[in-house]
Coordinates of C-alpha atoms in Angstrom, one line a residue:
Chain A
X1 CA 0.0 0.0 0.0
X2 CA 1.1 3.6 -0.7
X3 CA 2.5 5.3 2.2
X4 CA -0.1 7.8 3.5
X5 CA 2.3 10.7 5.2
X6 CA -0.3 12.7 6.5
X7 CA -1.6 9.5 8.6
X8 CA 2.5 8.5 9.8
X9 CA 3.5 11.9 10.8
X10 CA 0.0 12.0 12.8
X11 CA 0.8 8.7 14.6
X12 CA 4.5 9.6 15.0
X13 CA 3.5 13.1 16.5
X14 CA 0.5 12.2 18.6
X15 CA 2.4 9.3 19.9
X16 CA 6.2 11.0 20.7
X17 CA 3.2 13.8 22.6
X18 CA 2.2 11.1 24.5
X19 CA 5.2 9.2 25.7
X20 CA 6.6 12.7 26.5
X21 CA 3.5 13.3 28.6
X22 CA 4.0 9.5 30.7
X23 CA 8.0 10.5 31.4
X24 CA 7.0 14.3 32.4
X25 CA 4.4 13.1 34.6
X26 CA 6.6 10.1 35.8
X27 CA 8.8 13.1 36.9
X28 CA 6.2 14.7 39.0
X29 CA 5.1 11.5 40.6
X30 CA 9.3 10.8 41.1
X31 CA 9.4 14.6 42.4
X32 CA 13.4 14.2 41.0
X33 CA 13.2 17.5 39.1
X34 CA 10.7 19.9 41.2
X35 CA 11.5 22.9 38.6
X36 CA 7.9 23.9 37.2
X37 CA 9.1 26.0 34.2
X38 CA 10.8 22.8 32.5
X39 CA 7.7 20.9 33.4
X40 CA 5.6 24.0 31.7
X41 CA 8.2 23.7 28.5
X42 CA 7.2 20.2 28.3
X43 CA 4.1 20.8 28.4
X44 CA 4.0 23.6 25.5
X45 CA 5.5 20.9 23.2
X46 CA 3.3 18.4 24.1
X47 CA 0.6 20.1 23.3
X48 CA 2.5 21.7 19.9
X49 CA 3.2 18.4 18.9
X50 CA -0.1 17.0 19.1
X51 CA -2.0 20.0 18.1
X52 CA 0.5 19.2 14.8
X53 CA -0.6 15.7 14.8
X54 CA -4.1 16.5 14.2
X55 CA -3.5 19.1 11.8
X56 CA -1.5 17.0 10.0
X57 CA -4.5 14.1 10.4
X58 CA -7.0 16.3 8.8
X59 CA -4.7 17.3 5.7
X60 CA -5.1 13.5 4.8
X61 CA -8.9 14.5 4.5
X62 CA -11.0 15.5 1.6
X63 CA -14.0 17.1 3.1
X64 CA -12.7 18.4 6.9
X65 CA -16.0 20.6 7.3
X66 CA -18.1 17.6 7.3
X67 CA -15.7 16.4 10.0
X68 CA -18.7 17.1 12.5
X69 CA -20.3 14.0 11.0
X70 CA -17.9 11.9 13.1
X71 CA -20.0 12.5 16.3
X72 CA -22.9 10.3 14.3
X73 CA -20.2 7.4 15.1
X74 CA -18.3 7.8 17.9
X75 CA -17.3 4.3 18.3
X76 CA -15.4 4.8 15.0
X77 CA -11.1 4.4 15.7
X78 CA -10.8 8.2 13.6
X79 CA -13.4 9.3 16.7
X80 CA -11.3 7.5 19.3
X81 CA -8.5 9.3 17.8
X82 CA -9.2 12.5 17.9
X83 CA -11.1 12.6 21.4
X84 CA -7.4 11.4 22.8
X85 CA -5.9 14.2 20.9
X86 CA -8.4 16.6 21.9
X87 CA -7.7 15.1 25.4
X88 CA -4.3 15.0 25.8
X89 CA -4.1 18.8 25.0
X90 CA -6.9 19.6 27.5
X91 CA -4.8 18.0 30.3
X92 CA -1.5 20.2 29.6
X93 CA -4.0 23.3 29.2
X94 CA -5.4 22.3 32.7
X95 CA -1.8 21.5 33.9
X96 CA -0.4 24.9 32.8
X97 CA -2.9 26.6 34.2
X98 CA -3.3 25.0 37.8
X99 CA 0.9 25.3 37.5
X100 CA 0.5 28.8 37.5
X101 CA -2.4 28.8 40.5
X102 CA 0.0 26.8 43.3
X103 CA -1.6 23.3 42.9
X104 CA -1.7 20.8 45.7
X105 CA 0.4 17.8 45.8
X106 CA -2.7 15.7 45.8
X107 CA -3.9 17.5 42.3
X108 CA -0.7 17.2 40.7
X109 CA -0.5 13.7 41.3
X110 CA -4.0 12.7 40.6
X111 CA -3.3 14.7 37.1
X112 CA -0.1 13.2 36.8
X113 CA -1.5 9.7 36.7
X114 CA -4.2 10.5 34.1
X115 CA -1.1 11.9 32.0
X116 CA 0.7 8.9 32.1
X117 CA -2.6 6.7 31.1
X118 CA -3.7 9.0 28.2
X119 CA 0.5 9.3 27.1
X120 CA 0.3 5.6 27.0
X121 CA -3.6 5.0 25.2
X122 CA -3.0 7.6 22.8
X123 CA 0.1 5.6 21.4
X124 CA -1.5 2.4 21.4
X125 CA -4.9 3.7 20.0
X126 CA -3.3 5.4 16.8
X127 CA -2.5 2.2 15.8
X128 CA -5.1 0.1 16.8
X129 CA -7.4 1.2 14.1
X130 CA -5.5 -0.4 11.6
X131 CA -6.5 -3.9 12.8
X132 CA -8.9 -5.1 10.4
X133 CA -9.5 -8.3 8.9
X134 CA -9.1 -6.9 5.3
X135 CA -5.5 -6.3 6.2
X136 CA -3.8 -9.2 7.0
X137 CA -0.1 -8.0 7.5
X138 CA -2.1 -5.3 9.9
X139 CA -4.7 -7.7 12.1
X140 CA -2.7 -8.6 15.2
X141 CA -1.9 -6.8 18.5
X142 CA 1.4 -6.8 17.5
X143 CA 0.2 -3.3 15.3
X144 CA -1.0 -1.2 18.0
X145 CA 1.6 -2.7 20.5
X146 CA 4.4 -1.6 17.5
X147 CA 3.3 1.3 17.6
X148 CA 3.4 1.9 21.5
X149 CA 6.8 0.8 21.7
X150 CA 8.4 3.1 19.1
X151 CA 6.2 6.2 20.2
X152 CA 7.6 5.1 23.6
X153 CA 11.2 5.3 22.0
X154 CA 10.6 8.4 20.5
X155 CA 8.6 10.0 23.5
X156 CA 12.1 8.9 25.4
X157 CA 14.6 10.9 23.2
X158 CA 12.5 13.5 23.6
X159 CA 12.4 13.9 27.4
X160 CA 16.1 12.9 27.1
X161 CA 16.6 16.4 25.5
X162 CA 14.5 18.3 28.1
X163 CA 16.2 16.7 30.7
X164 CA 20.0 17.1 29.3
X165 CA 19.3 20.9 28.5
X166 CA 18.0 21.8 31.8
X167 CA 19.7 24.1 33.4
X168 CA 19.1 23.6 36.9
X169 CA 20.8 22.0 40.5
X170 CA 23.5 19.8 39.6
X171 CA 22.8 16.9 41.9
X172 CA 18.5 16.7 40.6
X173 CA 20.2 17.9 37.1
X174 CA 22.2 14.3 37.5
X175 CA 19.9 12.3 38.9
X176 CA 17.0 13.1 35.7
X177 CA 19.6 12.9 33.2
X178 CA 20.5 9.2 34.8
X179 CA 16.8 8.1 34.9
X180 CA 15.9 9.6 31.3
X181 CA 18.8 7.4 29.7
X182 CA 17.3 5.1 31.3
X183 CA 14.2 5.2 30.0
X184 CA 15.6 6.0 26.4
X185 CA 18.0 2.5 26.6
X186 CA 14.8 0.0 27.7
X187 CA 12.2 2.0 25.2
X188 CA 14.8 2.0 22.3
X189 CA 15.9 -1.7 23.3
X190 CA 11.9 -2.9 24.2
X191 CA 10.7 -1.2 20.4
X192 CA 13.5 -3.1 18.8
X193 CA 12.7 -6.2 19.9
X194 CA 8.9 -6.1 19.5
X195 CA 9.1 -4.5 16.2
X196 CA 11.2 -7.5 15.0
X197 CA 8.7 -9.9 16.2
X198 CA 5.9 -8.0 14.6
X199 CA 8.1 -8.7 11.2
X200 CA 9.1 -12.2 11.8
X201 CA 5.4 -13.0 12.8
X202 CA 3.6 -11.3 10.2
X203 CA 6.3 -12.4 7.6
X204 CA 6.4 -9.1 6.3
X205 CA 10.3 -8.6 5.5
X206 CA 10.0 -10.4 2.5
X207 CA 8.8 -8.5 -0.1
X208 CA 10.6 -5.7 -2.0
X209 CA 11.0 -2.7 -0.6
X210 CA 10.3 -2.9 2.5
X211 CA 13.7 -4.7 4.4
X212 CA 15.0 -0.6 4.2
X213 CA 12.2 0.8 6.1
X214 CA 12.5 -1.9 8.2
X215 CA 16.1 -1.0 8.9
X216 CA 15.6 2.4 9.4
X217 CA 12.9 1.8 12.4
X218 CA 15.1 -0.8 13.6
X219 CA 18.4 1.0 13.9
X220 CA 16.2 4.4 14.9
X221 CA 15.2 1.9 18.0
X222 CA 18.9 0.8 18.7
X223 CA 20.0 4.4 18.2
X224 CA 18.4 5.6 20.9
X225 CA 18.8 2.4 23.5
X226 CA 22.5 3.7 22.2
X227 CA 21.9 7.1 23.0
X228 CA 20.5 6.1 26.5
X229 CA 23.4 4.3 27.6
X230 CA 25.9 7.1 26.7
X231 CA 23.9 9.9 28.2
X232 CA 23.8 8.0 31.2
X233 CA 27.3 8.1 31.6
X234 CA 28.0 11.8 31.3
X235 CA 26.4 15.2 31.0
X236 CA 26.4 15.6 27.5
X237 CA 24.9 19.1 26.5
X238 CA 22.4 19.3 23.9
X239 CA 24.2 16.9 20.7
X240 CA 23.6 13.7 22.1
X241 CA 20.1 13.8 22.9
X242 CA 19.4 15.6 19.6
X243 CA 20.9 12.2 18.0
X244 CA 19.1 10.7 20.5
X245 CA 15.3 12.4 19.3
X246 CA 16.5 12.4 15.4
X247 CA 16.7 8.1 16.0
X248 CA 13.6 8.6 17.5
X249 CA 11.6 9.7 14.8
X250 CA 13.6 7.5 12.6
X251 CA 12.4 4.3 14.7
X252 CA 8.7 5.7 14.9
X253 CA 8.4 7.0 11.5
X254 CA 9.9 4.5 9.9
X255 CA 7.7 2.0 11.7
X256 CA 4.6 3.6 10.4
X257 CA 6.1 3.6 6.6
X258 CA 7.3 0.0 7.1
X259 CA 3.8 -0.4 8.4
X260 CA 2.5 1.1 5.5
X261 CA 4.2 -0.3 2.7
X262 CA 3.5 -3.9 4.3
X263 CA -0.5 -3.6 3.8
X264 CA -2.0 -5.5 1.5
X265 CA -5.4 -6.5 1.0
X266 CA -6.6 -10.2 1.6
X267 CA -8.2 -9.3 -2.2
X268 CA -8.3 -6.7 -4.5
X269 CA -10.3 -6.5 -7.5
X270 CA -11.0 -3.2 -8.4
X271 CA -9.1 -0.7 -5.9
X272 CA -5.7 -1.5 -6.4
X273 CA -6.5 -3.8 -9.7
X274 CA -3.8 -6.6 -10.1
X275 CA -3.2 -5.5 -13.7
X276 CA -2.2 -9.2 -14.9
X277 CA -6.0 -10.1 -14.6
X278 CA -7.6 -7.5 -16.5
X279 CA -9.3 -8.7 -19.4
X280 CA -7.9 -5.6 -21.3
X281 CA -4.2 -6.6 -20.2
X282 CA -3.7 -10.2 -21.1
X283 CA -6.3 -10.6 -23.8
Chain B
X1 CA -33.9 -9.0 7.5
X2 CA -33.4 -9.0 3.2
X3 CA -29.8 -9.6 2.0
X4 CA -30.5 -8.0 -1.0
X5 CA -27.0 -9.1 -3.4
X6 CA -26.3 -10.5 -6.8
X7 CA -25.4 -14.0 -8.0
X8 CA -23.6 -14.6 -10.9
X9 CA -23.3 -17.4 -12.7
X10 CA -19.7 -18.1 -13.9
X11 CA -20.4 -21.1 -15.8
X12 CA -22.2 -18.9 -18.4
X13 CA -20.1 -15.8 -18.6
X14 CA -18.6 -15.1 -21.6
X15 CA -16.3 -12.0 -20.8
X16 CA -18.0 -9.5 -23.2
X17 CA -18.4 -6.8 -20.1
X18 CA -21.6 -5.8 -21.1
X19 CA -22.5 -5.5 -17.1
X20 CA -19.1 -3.4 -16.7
X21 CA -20.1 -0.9 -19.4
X22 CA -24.0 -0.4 -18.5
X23 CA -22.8 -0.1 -14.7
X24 CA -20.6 3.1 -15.7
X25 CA -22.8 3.9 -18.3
X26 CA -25.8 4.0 -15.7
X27 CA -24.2 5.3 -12.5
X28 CA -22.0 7.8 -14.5
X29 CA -18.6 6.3 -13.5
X30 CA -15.9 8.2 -13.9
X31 CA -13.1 7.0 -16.6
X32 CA -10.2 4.5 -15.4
X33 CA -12.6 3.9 -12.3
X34 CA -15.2 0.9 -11.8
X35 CA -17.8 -0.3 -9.8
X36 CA -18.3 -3.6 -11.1
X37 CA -15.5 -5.2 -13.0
X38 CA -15.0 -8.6 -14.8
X39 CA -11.7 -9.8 -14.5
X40 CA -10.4 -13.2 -16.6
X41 CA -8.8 -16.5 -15.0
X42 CA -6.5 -19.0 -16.8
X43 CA -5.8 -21.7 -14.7
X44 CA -3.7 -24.6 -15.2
X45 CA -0.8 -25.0 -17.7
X46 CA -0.8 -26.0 -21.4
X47 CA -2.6 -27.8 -23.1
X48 CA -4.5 -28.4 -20.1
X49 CA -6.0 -25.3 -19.3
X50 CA -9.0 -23.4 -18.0
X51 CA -10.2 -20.1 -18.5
X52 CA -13.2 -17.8 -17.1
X53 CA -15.0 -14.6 -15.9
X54 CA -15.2 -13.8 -12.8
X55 CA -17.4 -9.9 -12.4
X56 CA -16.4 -8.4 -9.0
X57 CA -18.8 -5.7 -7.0
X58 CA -19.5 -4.9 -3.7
X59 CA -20.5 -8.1 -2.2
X60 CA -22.9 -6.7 0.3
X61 CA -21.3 -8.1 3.4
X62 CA -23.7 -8.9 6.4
X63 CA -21.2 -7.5 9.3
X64 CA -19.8 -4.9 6.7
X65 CA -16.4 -3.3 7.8
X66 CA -16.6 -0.5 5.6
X67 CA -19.9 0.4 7.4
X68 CA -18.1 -0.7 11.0
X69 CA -14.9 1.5 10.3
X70 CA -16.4 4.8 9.0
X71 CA -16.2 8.0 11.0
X72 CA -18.9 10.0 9.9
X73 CA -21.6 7.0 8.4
X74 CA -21.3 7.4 5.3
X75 CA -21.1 3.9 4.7
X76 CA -24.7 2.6 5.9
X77 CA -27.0 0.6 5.3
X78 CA -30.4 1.7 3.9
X79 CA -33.9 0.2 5.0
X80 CA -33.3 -2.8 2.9
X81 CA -30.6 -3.5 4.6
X82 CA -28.7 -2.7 1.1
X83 CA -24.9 -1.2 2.1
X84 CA -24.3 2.4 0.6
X85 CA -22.3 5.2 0.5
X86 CA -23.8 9.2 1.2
X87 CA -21.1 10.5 -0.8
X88 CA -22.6 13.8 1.1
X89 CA -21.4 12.8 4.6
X90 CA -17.8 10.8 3.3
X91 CA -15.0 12.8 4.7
X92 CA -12.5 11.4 2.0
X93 CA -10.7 9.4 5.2
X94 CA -10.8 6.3 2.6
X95 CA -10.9 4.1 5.8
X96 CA -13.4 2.2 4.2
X97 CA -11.7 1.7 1.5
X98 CA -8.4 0.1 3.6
X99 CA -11.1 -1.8 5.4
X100 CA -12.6 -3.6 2.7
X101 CA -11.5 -7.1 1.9
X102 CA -12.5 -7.7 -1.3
X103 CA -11.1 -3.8 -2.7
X104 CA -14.1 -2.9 -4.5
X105 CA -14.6 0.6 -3.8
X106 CA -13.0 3.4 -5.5
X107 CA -12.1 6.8 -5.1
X108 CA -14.1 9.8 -7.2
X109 CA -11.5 12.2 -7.7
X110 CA -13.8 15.0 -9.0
X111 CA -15.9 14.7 -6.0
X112 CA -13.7 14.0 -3.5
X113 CA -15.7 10.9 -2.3
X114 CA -15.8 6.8 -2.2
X115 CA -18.3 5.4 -4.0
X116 CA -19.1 1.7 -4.9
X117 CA -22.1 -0.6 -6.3
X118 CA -25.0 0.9 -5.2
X119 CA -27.0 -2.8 -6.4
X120 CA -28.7 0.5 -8.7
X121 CA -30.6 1.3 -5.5
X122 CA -32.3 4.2 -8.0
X123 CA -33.5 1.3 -10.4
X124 CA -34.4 -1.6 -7.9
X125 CA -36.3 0.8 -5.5
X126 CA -38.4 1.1 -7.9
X127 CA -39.0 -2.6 -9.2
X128 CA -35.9 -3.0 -11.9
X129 CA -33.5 -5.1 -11.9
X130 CA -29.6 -3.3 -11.9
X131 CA -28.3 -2.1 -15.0
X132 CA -25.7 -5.3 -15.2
X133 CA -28.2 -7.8 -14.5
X134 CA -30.5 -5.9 -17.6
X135 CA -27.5 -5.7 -19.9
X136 CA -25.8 -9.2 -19.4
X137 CA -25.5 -10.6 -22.4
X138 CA -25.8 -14.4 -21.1
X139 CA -28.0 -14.0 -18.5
X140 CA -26.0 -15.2 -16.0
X141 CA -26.3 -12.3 -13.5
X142 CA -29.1 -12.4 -10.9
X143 CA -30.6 -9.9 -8.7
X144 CA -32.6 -10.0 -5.5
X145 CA -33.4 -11.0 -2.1
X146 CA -31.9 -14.1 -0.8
X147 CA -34.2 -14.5 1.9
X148 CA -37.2 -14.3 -0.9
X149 CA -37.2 -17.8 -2.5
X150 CA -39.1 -16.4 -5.2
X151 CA -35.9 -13.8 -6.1
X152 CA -34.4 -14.6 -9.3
X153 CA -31.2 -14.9 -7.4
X154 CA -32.4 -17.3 -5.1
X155 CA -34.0 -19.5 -7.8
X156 CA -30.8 -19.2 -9.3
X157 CA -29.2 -20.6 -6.5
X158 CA -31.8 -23.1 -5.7
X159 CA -31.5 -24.6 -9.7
X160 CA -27.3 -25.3 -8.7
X161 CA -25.5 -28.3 -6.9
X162 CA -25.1 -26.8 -4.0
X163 CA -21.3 -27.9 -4.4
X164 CA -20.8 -25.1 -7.0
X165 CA -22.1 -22.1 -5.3
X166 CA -19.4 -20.2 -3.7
X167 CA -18.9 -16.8 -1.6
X168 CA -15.1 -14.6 -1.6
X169 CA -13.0 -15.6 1.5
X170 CA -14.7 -14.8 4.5
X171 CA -12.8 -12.8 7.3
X172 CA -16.0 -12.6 9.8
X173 CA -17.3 -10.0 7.0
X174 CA -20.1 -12.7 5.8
X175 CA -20.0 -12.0 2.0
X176 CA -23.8 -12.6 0.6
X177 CA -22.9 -12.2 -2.9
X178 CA -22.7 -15.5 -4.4
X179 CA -21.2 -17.4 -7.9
X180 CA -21.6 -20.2 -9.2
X181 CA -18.7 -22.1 -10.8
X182 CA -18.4 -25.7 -11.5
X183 CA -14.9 -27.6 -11.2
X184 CA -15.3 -28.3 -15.0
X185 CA -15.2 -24.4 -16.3
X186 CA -12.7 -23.3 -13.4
X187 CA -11.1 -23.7 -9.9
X188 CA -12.8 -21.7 -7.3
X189 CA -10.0 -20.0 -5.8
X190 CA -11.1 -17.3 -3.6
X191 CA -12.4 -19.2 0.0

């Protein structure tokens, strides 16, 4: 199938929002970096990045003003999609704002834990609407669970690069720095892993085209387990965890093209015709 | 309920797209795009060989996914239970289109819309048959309920062995469309 960009770059935003939403609020549930104005910046860029999502989401659509229509179905995986969009941004609005109000402990952690469950849903729901029976290569929970494990590699580099740039006490500065590499090393090393056996179960590697995309998600993922485990040695300023977020995208993107380019139809007659069968072709 | 579909006869085809021509002919279809298309089989290796027709449309699937999968309802199903698409309400997701097991819808560029094999819900609503079942030249396409054993289609299907009546591959879709095909014209190759 034809790669639809609008659709990756949606996934590949919405889900790197989310998994930087589950480390930033596994940070205020940790309490290792207490400063509020990193927290705010990570905040703004979640919601940048998933405000982009969307937008990029709806440029894949023909007809966006009839995009109202969608409330008729609301069970639909587009619905579920944009409701966790629409969520996710809600919670860093409500987060920014009760940031600048002196919120209680009690608030902050209650929010924090309904950040970390919508980061984490809203990674493994962009790619749970591609299970469908019509799609073989896509029908298995393998797809969705892909997809969660490179946005989570992805999401990782990110907060790497927050974390590494912060300019703040040396001892917390440290201590982040030491747990975000470690979250980078296990997501990049966990997607790697399950995005093989997506391939090796679905038998997908084998047809043409596709081994490179597959290489670029899977060295994106090892990139940044790599990027993980050096950071966590040293403080490395802002070039290593750029590496770190440029892998990311590699192994997230480059799942959803691999993804992509791997769908084909259990049978198509007349939307992608097989040309050899056309009575005009061979007769 | 009525499963309102067509059966085709595969014995009898001959090829000559007679059903492929009135359906754009009739529903306006835009060029280089179908909504019913016949598509040839060889089987087997010379001299022994085997070759037939086999028209493809929507195949009206009882648990539709196209109808499951889209965001706005476009895809529905009327009060014949007959599955359709409001080209008024499609957002151009094409959802329905990934969804679709059998890829028989198609994508109306000038309109910005899916569309597929309406069963000429404008025709049959009011007593005719579709324009493909009019046109075919060998009678060997059949319109109407299943559930009515007095439908063409279903005396159609009723006159066959049962053993050469066959449905596309079913992925929990439940096809209703059905063709016949005996072992002697061709391999059924699609279950």
């Amino acid at each position: 199938m034809e790669i639809q960009w609008p659709l990756a770059i949606f996934t590949l935003l919405a889900g790197g929002a989310g998994w930087l939403l589950v480390w930033s609020c596994v940070n205020q549930l940790r309490g290792t970096v207490t400063d509020d104005k990193l927290f705010s910046r990570e905040l703004i860029v979640i919601a940048i990045l998933a405000i982009c999502g969307g937008i990029s989401s709806a440029m894949h659509l023909s007809h966006v003003d009839r995009m109202m229509g969608a409330l008729s179905h609301p069970a639909s995986a587009i619905f579920t999609e944009a409701v966790m969009v629409g969520l996710v941004v809600l919670l860093c609005i409500v987060f920014l704002v009760l940031l600048r109000r002196d919120m209680s402990a009690g608030t902050r952690k209650a929010l924090s834990i309904v950040g970390i469950v919508f980061g984490v849903v809203i990674s493994f729901a962009t790619g749970s609407g591609y299970m469908m029976s019509s799609q073989p290569n896509w029908n298995t929970l393998l797809m969705p669970l892909s997809y969660l494990v490179t946005a989570s590699a992805f999401g990782s580099a990110l907060y790497l690069l927050f974390v590494d740039t912060w300019k703040g006490d040396e001892a917390a500065h440290g201590k982040a720095v030491g747990e975000a590499s470690k979250y980078a090393l296990v997501t990049g090393l966990v997607a790697a892993v399950v995005v093989v056996i997506y391939a090796i179960a679905q038998g997908v590697l084998s047809l043409s085209g596709e081994p490179a995309l597959f290489a670029v998600c899977f060295i994106g993922c090892l990139g940044v387990a790599a990027v993980g485990a050096g950071a966590g040695k040293a403080t490395t300023g802002i070039a290593l965890p750029s590496v770190g977020v440029i892998c990311g995208v590699a192994a997230s993107l480059g799942f959803r093209c691999f993804m992509f380019a791997a769908g084909t139809s259990l049978l198509s007659f007349i939307a992608t015709p097989d040309a050899a069968n056309h009575f005009f072709a061979t007769i | 309920m009525s499963h309102y579909a067509i059966v085709v006869n595969a014995d009898l085809c001959t090829g000559c797209m007679s059903c492929e021509v009135s359906c754009k002919q009739e529903n306006g279809v835009a060029l280089g795009q179908y909504w019913n298309k016949v598509l040839r089989y060889t089987q087997g290796t010379f001299p022994d060989t085997k070759q037939f027709w086999l028209p493809t449309m929507c195949q009206q699937c009882e648990d539709a996914p196209c109808v499951n999968v889209c965001p706005t309802g476009a895809s529905y199903r009327n009060e014949d239970n007959i599955v359709l698409v409001n080209t008024e309400k499609c957002i151009g997701c094409r959802y329905c289109m990934m969804a679709c097991p059998y890829g028989v819808r198609s994508w109306n560029e000038e309109i910005k819309a899916v569309q597929k094999c309406t069963l000429c819900n404008h025709l049959t609503s009011v007593g005719e048959d579709p324009a493909c079942v009019k046109n075919c030249a060998s009678k060997c396409r059949y319109y109407g309920d299943l559930d009515d054993p007095n439908s063409d289609a279903s005396k159609a299907l009723a006159a066959a062995d049962p053993e050469t009546i066959h449905h596309m591959k079913d992925v929990g879709n439940h096809p209703v469309s059905a063709y016949i095909l005996t072992s002697r014209i061709g391999s059924w190759e699609w279950d």
